[in-house]
Amino acid sequence: MADKATAKKAPVKKAPAKKTPVKKAPVKNAPVKAALAKKPTAKNAPVRKATAKTAPVKKAPAKKAPAKKPSTTRSSTERRTSAPHIVEHPTVVARAARGKAARAETPRASHNGWEPAADRPDPVALIEEQNRTRVPDLVPVRHGRMMVSPFTFYRGAAKIMATDLKDTPRAGLIVQLCGDAHLSNFGVFASPERNLLFDLNDFDETLPGPFEYDVLRMTASFTIAARNNGFSAADIRSVTLEAVRSYREGMAQFAAMRTMDIWYARMTEQEMLKAMDMARATQKDKAARKAAKGLEKTALKNAAKARSRDSMQALSKLAELVDGQYRIISQPPIVIPVRDLAESLGLSSDDVQAAVLEQLRSYRESLQDDRRRLLERFEVVDVAHKVVGVGSVGNRAFIALLQGRDEQDPLFLQVKEATASVLEDHLPKSVYEQPGERVVQGQRMMQAASDIFLGWTKGVQADRYLYWRQLRDMKGSAIVEAMVPMGMTFYAHACGWTLARAHARSGDPVAIAAYLGKSDTFDRAVTDFSNRYADQNEKDYEAFLEAVHTGWLEAREGV
């Protein structure tokens, strides 16, 4: 992937013969299916540009039918059964030369010169554009969460930054992008072997693209978060520099590794604690060593907390026993059981059950055989709509409570809506027809180890796409707002190295490392960019607040 240019792909034309016939569901289930995967109302529907009328089709000669261009988008089955793809294997010397040659066209220092484009779109308009496809009742909740600070606004502004990144310098080195690699989209979770890993954990915007996009999104988030925490200018710059330096040095490390060693590389709980201990040993004064020791204690406490976050813990927080069986507790507007949605529409429990089982059957088809067999040991007990995150608020998201051998053997799955990546407005479209599959395949490519229940399906009787995973599997995230300079600097180091490892799995670490080089030229340039972008983010945040305060946007705070 690293040796391929980002050439524009041909428009996808789906041949009628290749479409799978759509089976019509029984009429009695139609309302509940709409409730489970509800389309936006007419007034909130996205405005679509009218397409040009198709020109009259000329009759071809009787013996020569007009040839149709092959689609660039392939189904999962086609990708698994097609002929092997031939990949070129240039020498290490040639790969390094390619990276160094990229400096001539895109100097490393050029990454510091960002300025907002003269025709830059209104940031509030971009937020409204995203809102059109979201649940109308939850849009004010999204706005309320973005209002908290410039940092929370930045978390919800991936589309705004994607628009800005399209005009930034690129070295032409392609990787699988996270697409939204801000510092709160890193965290810990359990590997299939039950070890705690630190890795990226959000892939809603994943897409192949220039490696710089993720680096700039990550480093700008550190500058914005450090400002938000009241750090000094020197500490803000130091934290941001550490994030870039760790990425650059990490990529150099992967460039020197064997291919399989890169694939198996990961940051475990033990490695993080060891790194903290080494950092403490290098501190010269007593106060710094004491602070470093406190950082270790906090890390151990957070790891223990993460280990307790499993389906049993979720059961105690999200469900209650009703007539001997667990049911998800209604906590509107954050958690609303599907049974309540069904009752408001006058539907029966049988209608709800039929729709849920139809979705589950479709989801199982996306799993490996062994995971599918494992899932079959569980039965669905309850389903609810659940609001999650900041940027994701308003997209359809559900939780499903499943039961194994008895009521003390729960499994919570999360079902999230997948839409087109914000990067697809400016980069080649995804090769996956199904956005849910795009998310899952991108996650599997970038993470050192992924959830065994990652899968995807299409929404019931609606143009909606979903992906599935476990709700809580020893997941934990850092409390960014509570970080001090030393803690955020260490966190920046962990995030930079982790992003480099994720990129090295799909891109060419030799070429990228050669481009970045051994000096801090790239580090300083990206840090300068981050400072400039943090300034712009604050301006966008103020414009957003004004839109709320003047009544242009509705917000619901504290939810």
mmCIF file of N, CA and C in Angstrom, residues 426-496:
data_model
loop_
_atom_site.group_PDB
_atom_site.id
_atom_site.type_symbol
_atom_site.label_atom_id
_atom_site.label_comp_id
_atom_site.label_asym_id
_atom_site.label_seq_id
_atom_site.Cartn_x
_atom_site.Cartn_y
_atom_site.Cartn_z
ATOM 1 N N HIS A 426 -12.365 14.432 0.260
ATOM 2 C CA HIS A 426 -11.129 14.994 -0.273
ATOM 3 C C HIS A 426 -10.117 13.939 -0.725
ATOM 4 N N LEU A 427 -10.360 12.678 -0.402
ATOM 5 C CA LEU A 427 -9.477 11.584 -0.796
ATOM 6 C C LEU A 427 -10.279 10.569 -1.600
ATOM 7 N N PRO A 428 -9.626 9.635 -2.289
ATOM 8 C CA PRO A 428 -10.357 8.605 -3.027
ATOM 9 C C PRO A 428 -11.342 7.860 -2.130
ATOM 10 N N LYS A 429 -12.495 7.537 -2.674
ATOM 11 C CA LYS A 429 -13.538 6.854 -1.916
ATOM 12 C C LYS A 429 -13.062 5.476 -1.456
ATOM 13 N N SER A 430 -13.696 4.987 -0.410
ATOM 14 C CA SER A 430 -13.358 3.668 0.119
ATOM 15 C C SER A 430 -13.653 2.579 -0.906
ATOM 16 N N VAL A 431 -12.854 1.521 -0.896
ATOM 17 C CA VAL A 431 -13.090 0.384 -1.788
ATOM 18 C C VAL A 431 -14.218 -0.494 -1.270
ATOM 19 N N TYR A 432 -14.673 -0.238 -0.048
ATOM 20 C CA TYR A 432 -15.728 -1.052 0.547
ATOM 21 C C TYR A 432 -17.090 -0.411 0.298
ATOM 22 N N GLU A 433 -18.022 -1.192 -0.225
ATOM 23 C CA GLU A 433 -19.382 -0.695 -0.439
ATOM 24 C C GLU A 433 -20.053 -0.361 0.883
ATOM 25 N N GLN A 434 -19.772 -1.133 1.905
ATOM 26 C CA GLN A 434 -20.436 -1.014 3.193
ATOM 27 C C GLN A 434 -19.554 -0.219 4.153
ATOM 28 N N PRO A 435 -19.974 0.975 4.603
ATOM 29 C CA PRO A 435 -19.155 1.752 5.542
ATOM 30 C C PRO A 435 -18.801 0.995 6.819
ATOM 31 N N GLY A 436 -19.684 0.098 7.259
ATOM 32 C CA GLY A 436 -19.378 -0.689 8.443
ATOM 33 C C GLY A 436 -18.185 -1.591 8.222
ATOM 34 N N GLU A 437 -18.096 -2.178 7.039
ATOM 35 C CA GLU A 437 -16.941 -3.015 6.721
ATOM 36 C C GLU A 437 -15.679 -2.164 6.620
ATOM 37 N N ARG A 438 -15.808 -0.948 6.081
ATOM 38 C CA ARG A 438 -14.652 -0.037 6.020
ATOM 39 C C ARG A 438 -14.076 0.195 7.410
ATOM 40 N N VAL A 439 -14.946 0.436 8.391
ATOM 41 C CA VAL A 439 -14.500 0.679 9.764
ATOM 42 C C VAL A 439 -13.817 -0.559 10.335
ATOM 43 N N VAL A 440 -14.443 -1.710 10.176
ATOM 44 C CA VAL A 440 -13.911 -2.953 10.742
ATOM 45 C C VAL A 440 -12.574 -3.322 10.111
ATOM 46 N N GLN A 441 -12.483 -3.259 8.798
ATOM 47 C CA GLN A 441 -11.238 -3.633 8.126
ATOM 48 C C GLN A 441 -10.120 -2.642 8.446
ATOM 49 N N GLY A 442 -10.449 -1.360 8.558
ATOM 50 C CA GLY A 442 -9.446 -0.376 8.945
ATOM 51 C C GLY A 442 -8.941 -0.611 10.350
ATOM 52 N N GLN A 443 -9.843 -0.963 11.254
ATOM 53 C CA GLN A 443 -9.452 -1.243 12.633
ATOM 54 C C GLN A 443 -8.554 -2.464 12.704
ATOM 55 N N ARG A 444 -8.908 -3.510 11.992
ATOM 56 C CA ARG A 444 -8.081 -4.716 11.997
ATOM 57 C C ARG A 444 -6.696 -4.453 11.418
ATOM 58 N N MET A 445 -6.619 -3.562 10.437
ATOM 59 C CA MET A 445 -5.337 -3.241 9.828
ATOM 60 C C MET A 445 -4.435 -2.471 10.788
ATOM 61 N N MET A 446 -5.007 -1.561 11.563
ATOM 62 C CA MET A 446 -4.196 -0.644 12.359
ATOM 63 C C MET A 446 -3.907 -1.128 13.776
ATOM 64 N N GLN A 447 -4.847 -1.846 14.386
ATOM 65 C CA GLN A 447 -4.643 -2.268 15.768
ATOM 66 C C GLN A 447 -3.720 -3.478 15.864
ATOM 67 N N ALA A 448 -2.975 -3.531 16.972
ATOM 68 C CA ALA A 448 -2.113 -4.685 17.217
ATOM 69 C C ALA A 448 -2.942 -5.939 17.464
ATOM 70 N N ALA A 449 -4.105 -5.774 18.057
ATOM 71 C CA ALA A 449 -5.048 -6.870 18.282
ATOM 72 C C ALA A 449 -6.433 -6.252 18.369
ATOM 73 N N SER A 450 -7.416 -6.938 17.828
ATOM 74 C CA SER A 450 -8.756 -6.357 17.764
ATOM 75 C C SER A 450 -9.787 -7.242 18.446
ATOM 76 N N ASP A 451 -10.919 -6.640 18.760
ATOM 77 C CA ASP A 451 -12.061 -7.304 19.380
ATOM 78 C C ASP A 451 -12.474 -8.515 18.542
ATOM 79 N N ILE A 452 -12.675 -9.644 19.187
ATOM 80 C CA ILE A 452 -13.044 -10.853 18.452
ATOM 81 C C ILE A 452 -14.445 -10.759 17.854
ATOM 82 N N PHE A 453 -15.270 -9.841 18.357
ATOM 83 C CA PHE A 453 -16.636 -9.716 17.855
ATOM 84 C C PHE A 453 -16.823 -8.540 16.894
ATOM 85 N N LEU A 454 -15.731 -8.030 16.333
ATOM 86 C CA LEU A 454 -15.853 -6.980 15.322
ATOM 87 C C LEU A 454 -16.583 -7.533 14.100
ATOM 88 N N GLY A 455 -17.628 -6.849 13.683
ATOM 89 C CA GLY A 455 -18.370 -7.285 12.507
ATOM 90 C C GLY A 455 -19.237 -6.154 11.993
ATOM 91 N N TRP A 456 -19.965 -6.394 10.923
ATOM 92 C CA TRP A 456 -20.763 -5.329 10.329
ATOM 93 C C TRP A 456 -22.050 -5.892 9.750
ATOM 94 N N THR A 457 -22.995 -5.018 9.508
ATOM 95 C CA THR A 457 -24.256 -5.399 8.880
ATOM 96 C C THR A 457 -24.928 -4.150 8.332
ATOM 97 N N LYS A 458 -26.020 -4.337 7.630
ATOM 98 C CA LYS A 458 -26.793 -3.216 7.107
ATOM 99 C C LYS A 458 -28.000 -3.000 7.997
ATOM 100 N N GLY A 459 -28.399 -1.744 8.171
ATOM 101 C CA GLY A 459 -29.567 -1.439 8.988
ATOM 102 C C GLY A 459 -30.823 -2.048 8.390
ATOM 103 N N VAL A 460 -31.803 -2.330 9.225
ATOM 104 C CA VAL A 460 -33.032 -2.971 8.777
ATOM 105 C C VAL A 460 -33.905 -1.979 8.013
ATOM 106 N N GLN A 461 -34.251 -2.337 6.782
ATOM 107 C CA GLN A 461 -35.146 -1.550 5.931
ATOM 108 C C GLN A 461 -34.797 -0.065 5.913
ATOM 109 N N ALA A 462 -33.533 0.247 5.840
ATOM 110 C CA ALA A 462 -33.111 1.649 5.774
ATOM 111 C C ALA A 462 -31.716 1.705 5.178
ATOM 112 N N ASP A 463 -31.406 2.843 4.637
ATOM 113 C CA ASP A 463 -30.081 3.019 4.042
ATOM 114 C C ASP A 463 -29.089 3.370 5.144
ATOM 115 N N ARG A 464 -28.962 2.453 6.093
ATOM 116 C CA ARG A 464 -28.078 2.637 7.239
ATOM 117 C C ARG A 464 -27.128 1.458 7.319
ATOM 118 N N TYR A 465 -25.902 1.732 7.794
ATOM 119 C CA TYR A 465 -24.886 0.690 7.900
ATOM 120 C C TYR A 465 -24.332 0.696 9.315
ATOM 121 N N LEU A 466 -24.072 -0.482 9.840
ATOM 122 C CA LEU A 466 -23.700 -0.631 11.242
ATOM 123 C C LEU A 466 -22.442 -1.475 11.385
ATOM 124 N N TYR A 467 -21.739 -1.270 12.494
ATOM 125 C CA TYR A 467 -20.673 -2.202 12.861
ATOM 126 C C TYR A 467 -20.830 -2.560 14.331
ATOM 127 N N TRP A 468 -20.371 -3.751 14.674
ATOM 128 C CA TRP A 468 -20.583 -4.329 16.002
ATOM 129 C C TRP A 468 -19.244 -4.583 16.686
ATOM 130 N N ARG A 469 -19.248 -4.519 18.005
ATOM 131 C CA ARG A 469 -18.082 -4.855 18.820
ATOM 132 C C ARG A 469 -18.557 -5.003 20.260
ATOM 133 N N GLN A 470 -17.671 -5.434 21.141
ATOM 134 C CA GLN A 470 -18.035 -5.522 22.548
ATOM 135 C C GLN A 470 -18.144 -4.119 23.144
ATOM 136 N N LEU A 471 -19.102 -3.937 24.034
ATOM 137 C CA LEU A 471 -19.279 -2.628 24.668
ATOM 138 C C LEU A 471 -18.147 -2.342 25.635
ATOM 139 N N ARG A 472 -17.866 -3.275 26.518
ATOM 140 C CA ARG A 472 -16.799 -3.093 27.499
ATOM 141 C C ARG A 472 -15.975 -4.369 27.585
ATOM 142 N N ASP A 473 -14.726 -4.237 27.230
ATOM 143 C CA ASP A 473 -13.811 -5.376 27.318
ATOM 144 C C ASP A 473 -12.496 -4.858 27.882
ATOM 145 N N MET A 474 -12.535 -4.500 29.176
ATOM 146 C CA MET A 474 -11.388 -3.910 29.875
ATOM 147 C C MET A 474 -10.958 -2.600 29.206
ATOM 148 N N LYS A 475 -11.923 -1.815 28.765
ATOM 149 C CA LYS A 475 -11.597 -0.564 28.084
ATOM 150 C C LYS A 475 -11.386 0.560 29.087
ATOM 151 N N GLY A 476 -10.402 1.398 28.783
ATOM 152 C CA GLY A 476 -10.120 2.539 29.644
ATOM 153 C C GLY A 476 -9.495 3.671 28.858
ATOM 154 N N SER A 477 -9.798 4.908 29.257
ATOM 155 C CA SER A 477 -9.241 6.088 28.594
ATOM 156 C C SER A 477 -8.664 7.030 29.630
ATOM 157 N N ALA A 478 -7.653 7.771 29.233
ATOM 158 C CA ALA A 478 -7.029 8.741 30.129
ATOM 159 C C ALA A 478 -7.961 9.932 30.333
ATOM 160 N N ILE A 479 -7.913 10.499 31.526
ATOM 161 C CA ILE A 479 -8.671 11.718 31.806
ATOM 162 C C ILE A 479 -7.772 12.885 31.431
ATOM 163 N N VAL A 480 -7.920 13.356 30.233
ATOM 164 C CA VAL A 480 -7.019 14.373 29.681
ATOM 165 C C VAL A 480 -7.044 15.650 30.504
ATOM 166 N N GLU A 481 -8.224 16.053 30.943
ATOM 167 C CA GLU A 481 -8.365 17.317 31.672
ATOM 168 C C GLU A 481 -7.641 17.309 33.008
ATOM 169 N N ALA A 482 -7.292 16.129 33.520
ATOM 170 C CA ALA A 482 -6.606 16.039 34.811
ATOM 171 C C ALA A 482 -5.096 15.916 34.666
ATOM 172 N N MET A 483 -4.589 15.898 33.447
ATOM 173 C CA MET A 483 -3.153 15.685 33.230
ATOM 174 C C MET A 483 -2.325 16.918 33.579
ATOM 175 N N VAL A 484 -1.152 16.656 34.156
ATOM 176 C CA VAL A 484 -0.143 17.690 34.404
ATOM 177 C C VAL A 484 0.902 17.566 33.294
ATOM 178 N N PRO A 485 1.802 18.547 33.151
ATOM 179 C CA PRO A 485 2.771 18.497 32.046
ATOM 180 C C PRO A 485 3.553 17.194 31.942
ATOM 181 N N MET A 486 4.043 16.668 33.067
ATOM 182 C CA MET A 486 4.821 15.433 32.993
ATOM 183 C C MET A 486 3.968 14.269 32.494
ATOM 184 N N GLY A 487 2.749 14.174 33.009
ATOM 185 C CA GLY A 487 1.867 13.092 32.593
ATOM 186 C C GLY A 487 1.477 13.186 31.132
ATOM 187 N N MET A 488 1.183 14.403 30.664
ATOM 188 C CA MET A 488 0.800 14.555 29.264
ATOM 189 C C MET A 488 1.984 14.315 28.340
ATOM 190 N N THR A 489 3.188 14.652 28.792
ATOM 191 C CA THR A 489 4.381 14.398 27.980
ATOM 192 C C THR A 489 4.588 12.898 27.796
ATOM 193 N N PHE A 490 4.424 12.142 28.869
ATOM 194 C CA PHE A 490 4.560 10.689 28.749
ATOM 195 C C PHE A 490 3.465 10.129 27.847
ATOM 196 N N TYR A 491 2.256 10.648 28.009
ATOM 197 C CA TYR A 491 1.135 10.188 27.189
ATOM 198 C C TYR A 491 1.384 10.506 25.714
ATOM 199 N N ALA A 492 1.967 11.671 25.440
ATOM 200 C CA ALA A 492 2.298 12.052 24.063
ATOM 201 C C ALA A 492 3.304 11.076 23.463
ATOM 202 N N HIS A 493 4.261 10.654 24.278
ATOM 203 C CA HIS A 493 5.252 9.678 23.813
ATOM 204 C C HIS A 493 4.565 8.362 23.439
ATOM 205 N N ALA A 494 3.645 7.908 24.295
ATOM 206 C CA ALA A 494 2.948 6.646 24.033
ATOM 207 C C ALA A 494 2.087 6.741 22.772
ATOM 208 N N CYS A 495 1.397 7.857 22.603
ATOM 209 C CA CYS A 495 0.530 8.023 21.430
ATOM 210 C C CYS A 495 1.342 8.120 20.138
ATOM 211 N N GLY A 496 2.453 8.852 20.173
ATOM 212 C CA GLY A 496 3.282 8.991 18.976
ATOM 213 C C GLY A 496 3.830 7.660 18.509
#
